Amino acid sequence: MSDAFEDLLTKQEITEVLYRYCRGLDRMDRAMADTVWHEGGTGDYGAIFNGTGQGFLDWVWPVHAAMRRHSHQITNILIEVDGDRAISEAYVTVALRTEARSGRLVDIVGRGRYLDRWSKRDGRWAIDHRRYVDDFSNVHDVAETQRTDDTITDAARDRTDPSYEFFS
């Protein structure tokens, strides 16, 4: 029973790292995002990026900063644990909203999967290698209206977001 319990704890730890990755990106919290990969960990995002995890964050940070909003969700997480190593597949949906052009916004919604190899080093689970599989995307114009006016929400892409009042 203790091995099964340890596996469940590991799966929860890995799941929370995946969630922190999304939260780190969406809140533009680089310190949080930096905890996702081990030092020297790599990421293969197909045609858009191939290199270290830290290199990916260096690349994606200004791309996301130039957008009006973005939201990442992780679902269907499958994890197999083998001692201090693990593999996982997690479905991801990313919604990206670009700045308005001629009174129109553009939403890009991508759906894919993160295939990750993990290890536990110094008591911390993090990614050794990630491969992103792009399943499909769609792009569509969105009219600027009161509902799409992001100035009327208290959501923020920094530590002024209300979630930071709850999680310290």
C-alpha positions as protocol buffer text, in pm:
chain_id: "A"
residue {
  index: 1
  type: MET
  ca { x: 0 y: 0 z: 0 }
}
residue {
  index: 2
  type: SER
  ca { x: 284 y: 245 z: 71 }
}
residue {
  index: 3
  type: ASP
  ca { x: 417 y: 221 z: -289 }
}
residue {
  index: 4
  type: ALA
  ca { x: 71 y: 305 z: -423 }
}
residue {
  index: 5
  type: PHE
  ca { x: 48 y: 597 z: -180 }
}
residue {
  index: 6
  type: GLU
  ca { x: 392 y: 725 z: -287 }
}
residue {
  index: 7
  type: ASP
  ca { x: 287 y: 702 z: -654 }
}
residue {
  index: 8
  type: LEU
  ca { x: -27 y: 905 z: -578 }
}
residue {
  index: 9
  type: LEU
  ca { x: 176 y: 1171 z: -398 }
}
residue {
  index: 10
  type: THR
  ca { x: 419 y: 1187 z: -690 }
}
residue {
  index: 11
  type: LYS
  ca { x: 136 y: 1217 z: -942 }
}
residue {
  index: 12
  type: GLN
  ca { x: -13 y: 1504 z: -742 }
}
residue {
  index: 13
  type: GLU
  ca { x: 324 y: 1681 z: -718 }
}
residue {
  index: 14
  type: ILE
  ca { x: 374 y: 1652 z: -1095 }
}
residue {
  index: 15
  type: THR
  ca { x: 18 y: 1767 z: -1164 }
}
residue {
  index: 16
  type: GLU
  ca { x: 75 y: 2077 z: -953 }
}
residue {
  index: 17
  type: VAL
  ca { x: 396 y: 2156 z: -1145 }
}
residue {
  index: 18
  type: LEU
  ca { x: 191 y: 2142 z: -1467 }
}
residue {
  index: 19
  type: TYR
  ca { x: -67 y: 2376 z: -1313 }
}
residue {
  index: 20
  type: ARG
  ca { x: 207 y: 2615 z: -1193 }
}
residue {
  index: 21
  type: TYR
  ca { x: 345 y: 2626 z: -1546 }
}
residue {
  index: 22
  type: CYS
  ca { x: 10 y: 2751 z: -1676 }
}
residue {
  index: 23
  type: ARG
  ca { x: -37 y: 2992 z: -1387 }
}
residue {
  index: 24
  type: GLY
  ca { x: 319 y: 3123 z: -1424 }
}
residue {
  index: 25
  type: LEU
  ca { x: 262 y: 3197 z: -1793 }
}
residue {
  index: 26
  type: ASP
  ca { x: -83 y: 3349 z: -1749 }
}
residue {
  index: 27
  type: ARG
  ca { x: 18 y: 3571 z: -1457 }
}
residue {
  index: 28
  type: MET
  ca { x: 352 y: 3651 z: -1626 }
}
residue {
  index: 29
  type: ASP
  ca { x: 522 y: 3526 z: -1309 }
}
residue {
  index: 30
  type: ARG
  ca { x: 865 y: 3431 z: -1437 }
}
residue {
  index: 31
  type: ALA
  ca { x: 989 y: 3309 z: -1097 }
}
residue {
  index: 32
  type: MET
  ca { x: 702 y: 3057 z: -1088 }
}
residue {
  index: 33
  type: ALA
  ca { x: 755 y: 2948 z: -1449 }
}
residue {
  index: 34
  type: ASP
  ca { x: 1128 y: 2901 z: -1386 }
}
residue {
  index: 35
  type: THR
  ca { x: 1054 y: 2615 z: -1143 }
}
residue {
  index: 36
  type: VAL
  ca { x: 901 y: 2388 z: -1407 }
}
residue {
  index: 37
  type: TRP
  ca { x: 1220 y: 2257 z: -1573 }
}
residue {
  index: 38
  type: HIS
  ca { x: 1531 y: 2120 z: -1410 }
}
residue {
  index: 39
  type: GLU
  ca { x: 1847 y: 2310 z: -1499 }
}
residue {
  index: 40
  type: GLY
  ca { x: 1947 y: 2193 z: -1845 }
}
residue {
  index: 41
  type: GLY
  ca { x: 1598 y: 2054 z: -1914 }
}
residue {
  index: 42
  type: THR
  ca { x: 1490 y: 2078 z: -2276 }
}
residue {
  index: 43
  type: GLY
  ca { x: 1179 y: 2160 z: -2475 }
}
residue {
  index: 44
  type: ASP
  ca { x: 1084 y: 2061 z: -2829 }
}
residue {
  index: 45
  type: TYR
  ca { x: 794 y: 2277 z: -2946 }
}
residue {
  index: 46
  type: GLY
  ca { x: 824 y: 2172 z: -3309 }
}
residue {
  index: 47
  type: ALA
  ca { x: 870 y: 2453 z: -3559 }
}
residue {
  index: 48
  type: ILE
  ca { x: 840 y: 2733 z: -3302 }
}
residue {
  index: 49
  type: PHE
  ca { x: 1118 y: 2640 z: -3056 }
}
residue {
  index: 50
  type: ASN
  ca { x: 1373 y: 2372 z: -2976 }
}
residue {
  index: 51
  type: GLY
  ca { x: 1622 y: 2421 z: -2692 }
}
residue {
  index: 52
  type: THR
  ca { x: 1638 y: 2446 z: -2316 }
}
residue {
  index: 53
  type: GLY
  ca { x: 1335 y: 2501 z: -2094 }
}
residue {
  index: 54
  type: GLN
  ca { x: 1485 y: 2831 z: -1976 }
}
residue {
  index: 55
  type: GLY
  ca { x: 1547 y: 2924 z: -2340 }
}
residue {
  index: 56
  type: PHE
  ca { x: 1183 y: 2855 z: -2419 }
}
residue {
  index: 57
  type: LEU
  ca { x: 1072 y: 3085 z: -2138 }
}
residue {
  index: 58
  type: ASP
  ca { x: 1313 y: 3352 z: -2263 }
}
residue {
  index: 59
  type: TRP
  ca { x: 1155 y: 3318 z: -2609 }
}
residue {
  index: 60
  type: VAL
  ca { x: 788 y: 3297 z: -2505 }
}
residue {
  index: 61
  type: TRP
  ca { x: 797 y: 3578 z: -2247 }
}
residue {
  index: 62
  type: PRO
  ca { x: 808 y: 3874 z: -2488 }
}
residue {
  index: 63
  type: VAL
  ca { x: 564 y: 3695 z: -2721 }
}
residue {
  index: 64
  type: HIS
  ca { x: 308 y: 3668 z: -2441 }
}
residue {
  index: 65
  type: ALA
  ca { x: 385 y: 4018 z: -2311 }
}
residue {
  index: 66
  type: ALA
  ca { x: 286 y: 4159 z: -2650 }
}
residue {
  index: 67
  type: MET
  ca { x: -59 y: 3998 z: -2628 }
}
residue {
  index: 68
  type: ARG
  ca { x: -363 y: 4145 z: -2463 }
}
residue {
  index: 69
  type: ARG
  ca { x: -457 y: 3827 z: -2275 }
}
residue {
  index: 70
  type: HIS
  ca { x: -378 y: 3456 z: -2268 }
}
residue {
  index: 71
  type: SER
  ca { x: -509 y: 3155 z: -2083 }
}
residue {
  index: 72
  type: HIS
  ca { x: -365 y: 2804 z: -2057 }
}
residue {
  index: 73
  type: GLN
  ca { x: -559 y: 2500 z: -1933 }
}
residue {
  index: 74
  type: ILE
  ca { x: -429 y: 2151 z: -1863 }
}
residue {
  index: 75
  type: THR
  ca { x: -655 y: 1844 z: -1871 }
}
residue {
  index: 76
  type: ASN
  ca { x: -645 y: 1465 z: -1923 }
}
residue {
  index: 77
  type: ILE
  ca { x: -323 y: 1422 z: -1728 }
}
residue {
  index: 78
  type: LEU
  ca { x: -176 y: 1070 z: -1743 }
}
residue {
  index: 79
  type: ILE
  ca { x: 134 y: 999 z: -1537 }
}
residue {
  index: 80
  type: GLU
  ca { x: 344 y: 684 z: -1502 }
}
residue {
  index: 81
  type: VAL
  ca { x: 589 y: 679 z: -1212 }
}
residue {
  index: 82
  type: ASP
  ca { x: 904 y: 467 z: -1189 }
}
residue {
  index: 83
  type: GLY
  ca { x: 1091 y: 555 z: -870 }
}
residue {
  index: 84
  type: ASP
  ca { x: 1249 y: 899 z: -909 }
}
residue {
  index: 85
  type: ARG
  ca { x: 1151 y: 918 z: -1278 }
}
residue {
  index: 86
  type: ALA
  ca { x: 815 y: 964 z: -1448 }
}
residue {
  index: 87
  type: ILE
  ca { x: 653 y: 1033 z: -1783 }
}
residue {
  index: 88
  type: SER
  ca { x: 333 y: 1223 z: -1848 }
}
residue {
  index: 89
  type: GLU
  ca { x: 93 y: 1329 z: -2118 }
}
residue {
  index: 90
  type: ALA
  ca { x: -123 y: 1634 z: -2053 }
}
residue {
  index: 91
  type: TYR
  ca { x: -368 y: 1795 z: -2294 }
}
residue {
  index: 92
  type: VAL
  ca { x: -331 y: 2171 z: -2317 }
}
residue {
  index: 93
  type: THR
  ca { x: -557 y: 2441 z: -2456 }
}
residue {
  index: 94
  type: VAL
  ca { x: -407 y: 2785 z: -2498 }
}
residue {
  index: 95
  type: ALA
  ca { x: -620 y: 3085 z: -2584 }
}
residue {
  index: 96
  type: LEU
  ca { x: -425 y: 3389 z: -2701 }
}
residue {
  index: 97
  type: ARG
  ca { x: -581 y: 3731 z: -2762 }
}
residue {
  index: 98
  type: THR
  ca { x: -382 y: 3975 z: -2968 }
}
residue {
  index: 99
  type: GLU
  ca { x: -404 y: 4352 z: -2958 }
}
residue {
  index: 100
  type: ALA
  ca { x: -679 y: 4517 z: -3158 }
}
residue {
  index: 101
  type: ARG
  ca { x: -619 y: 4609 z: -3519 }
}
residue {
  index: 102
  type: SER
  ca { x: -876 y: 4831 z: -3687 }
}
residue {
  index: 103
  type: GLY
  ca { x: -1123 y: 4778 z: -3402 }
}
residue {
  index: 104
  type: ARG
  ca { x: -1089 y: 4398 z: -3413 }
}
residue {
  index: 105
  type: LEU
  ca { x: -918 y: 4155 z: -3183 }
}
residue {
  index: 106
  type: VAL
  ca { x: -778 y: 3822 z: -3298 }
}
residue {
  index: 107
  type: ASP
  ca { x: -811 y: 3508 z: -3086 }
}
residue {
  index: 108
  type: ILE
  ca { x: -583 y: 3212 z: -3148 }
}
residue {
  index: 109
  type: VAL
  ca { x: -687 y: 2889 z: -2977 }
}
residue {
  index: 110
  type: GLY
  ca { x: -439 y: 2603 z: -2990 }
}
residue {
  index: 111
  type: ARG
  ca { x: -493 y: 2251 z: -2868 }
}
residue {
  index: 112
  type: GLY
  ca { x: -214 y: 2007 z: -2814 }
}
residue {
  index: 113
  type: ARG
  ca { x: -36 y: 1784 z: -2568 }
}
residue {
  index: 114
  type: TYR
  ca { x: 270 y: 1806 z: -2348 }
}
residue {
  index: 115
  type: LEU
  ca { x: 471 y: 1482 z: -2344 }
}
residue {
  index: 116
  type: ASP
  ca { x: 708 y: 1521 z: -2050 }
}
residue {
  index: 117
  type: ARG
  ca { x: 993 y: 1322 z: -1898 }
}
residue {
  index: 118
  type: TRP
  ca { x: 1036 y: 1402 z: -1529 }
}
residue {
  index: 119
  type: SER
  ca { x: 1285 y: 1335 z: -1254 }
}
residue {
  index: 120
  type: LYS
  ca { x: 1306 y: 1409 z: -887 }
}
residue {
  index: 121
  type: ARG
  ca { x: 1627 y: 1588 z: -790 }
}
residue {
  index: 122
  type: ASP
  ca { x: 1701 y: 1727 z: -447 }
}
residue {
  index: 123
  type: GLY
  ca { x: 1342 y: 1648 z: -344 }
}
residue {
  index: 124
  type: ARG
  ca { x: 1185 y: 1842 z: -636 }
}
residue {
  index: 125
  type: TRP
  ca { x: 997 y: 1705 z: -938 }
}
residue {
  index: 126
  type: ALA
  ca { x: 1062 y: 1897 z: -1260 }
}
residue {
  index: 127
  type: ILE
  ca { x: 1080 y: 1838 z: -1634 }
}
residue {
  index: 128
  type: ASP
  ca { x: 1391 y: 1693 z: -1798 }
}
residue {
  index: 129
  type: HIS
  ca { x: 1243 y: 1703 z: -2148 }
}
residue {
  index: 130
  type: ARG
  ca { x: 917 y: 1825 z: -2297 }
}
residue {
  index: 131
  type: ARG
  ca { x: 781 y: 1754 z: -2642 }
}
residue {
  index: 132
  type: TYR
  ca { x: 479 y: 1960 z: -2746 }
}
residue {
  index: 133
  type: VAL
  ca { x: 245 y: 1792 z: -2996 }
}
residue {
  index: 134
  type: ASP
  ca { x: 26 y: 2040 z: -3182 }
}
residue {
  index: 135
  type: ASP
  ca { x: -311 y: 1873 z: -3245 }
}
residue {
  index: 136
  type: PHE
  ca { x: -495 y: 2167 z: -3406 }
}
residue {
  index: 137
  type: SER
  ca { x: -556 y: 2541 z: -3385 }
}
residue {
  index: 138
  type: ASN
  ca { x: -808 y: 2796 z: -3497 }
}
residue {
  index: 139
  type: VAL
  ca { x: -789 y: 3172 z: -3546 }
}
residue {
  index: 140
  type: HIS
  ca { x: -1082 y: 3410 z: -3551 }
}
residue {
  index: 141
  type: ASP
  ca { x: -1161 y: 3779 z: -3533 }
}
residue {
  index: 142
  type: VAL
  ca { x: -1340 y: 3914 z: -3228 }
}
residue {
  index: 143
  type: ALA
  ca { x: -1519 y: 4248 z: -3229 }
}
residue {
  index: 144
  type: GLU
  ca { x: -1417 y: 4496 z: -2960 }
}
residue {
  index: 145
  type: THR
  ca { x: -1722 y: 4541 z: -2742 }
}
residue {
  index: 146
  type: GLN
  ca { x: -1793 y: 4604 z: -2376 }
}
residue {
  index: 147
  type: ARG
  ca { x: -1769 y: 4227 z: -2317 }
}
residue {
  index: 148
  type: THR
  ca { x: -1421 y: 4208 z: -2469 }
}
residue {
  index: 149
  type: ASP
  ca { x: -1295 y: 4527 z: -2299 }
}
residue {
  index: 150
  type: ASP
  ca { x: -1031 y: 4394 z: -2063 }
}
residue {
  index: 151
  type: THR
  ca { x: -1012 y: 4722 z: -1872 }
}
residue {
  index: 152
  type: ILE
  ca { x: -1333 y: 4637 z: -1683 }
}
residue {
  index: 153
  type: THR
  ca { x: -1194 y: 4321 z: -1519 }
}
residue {
  index: 154
  type: ASP
  ca { x: -970 y: 4294 z: -1218 }
}
residue {
  index: 155
  type: ALA
  ca { x: -782 y: 4001 z: -1375 }
}
residue {
  index: 156
  type: ALA
  ca { x: -418 y: 4091 z: -1424 }
}
residue {
  index: 157
  type: ARG
  ca { x: -108 y: 3937 z: -1578 }
}
residue {
  index: 158
  type: ASP
  ca { x: 105 y: 4015 z: -1272 }
}
residue {
  index: 159
  type: ARG
  ca { x: 101 y: 3997 z: -893 }
}
residue {
  index: 160
  type: THR
  ca { x: -190 y: 4243 z: -873 }
}
residue {
  index: 161
  type: ASP
  ca { x: -419 y: 3961 z: -988 }
}
residue {
  index: 162
  type: PRO
  ca { x: -670 y: 3876 z: -711 }
}
residue {
  index: 163
  type: SER
  ca { x: -537 y: 3518 z: -691 }
}
residue {
  index: 164
  type: TYR
  ca { x: -223 y: 3646 z: -520 }
}
residue {
  index: 165
  type: GLU
  ca { x: -438 y: 3759 z: -228 }
}
residue {
  index: 166
  type: PHE
  ca { x: -534 y: 3395 z: -176 }
}
residue {
  index: 167
  type: PHE
  ca { x: -206 y: 3217 z: -255 }
}
residue {
  index: 168
  type: SER
  ca { x: 103 y: 3361 z: -94 }
}
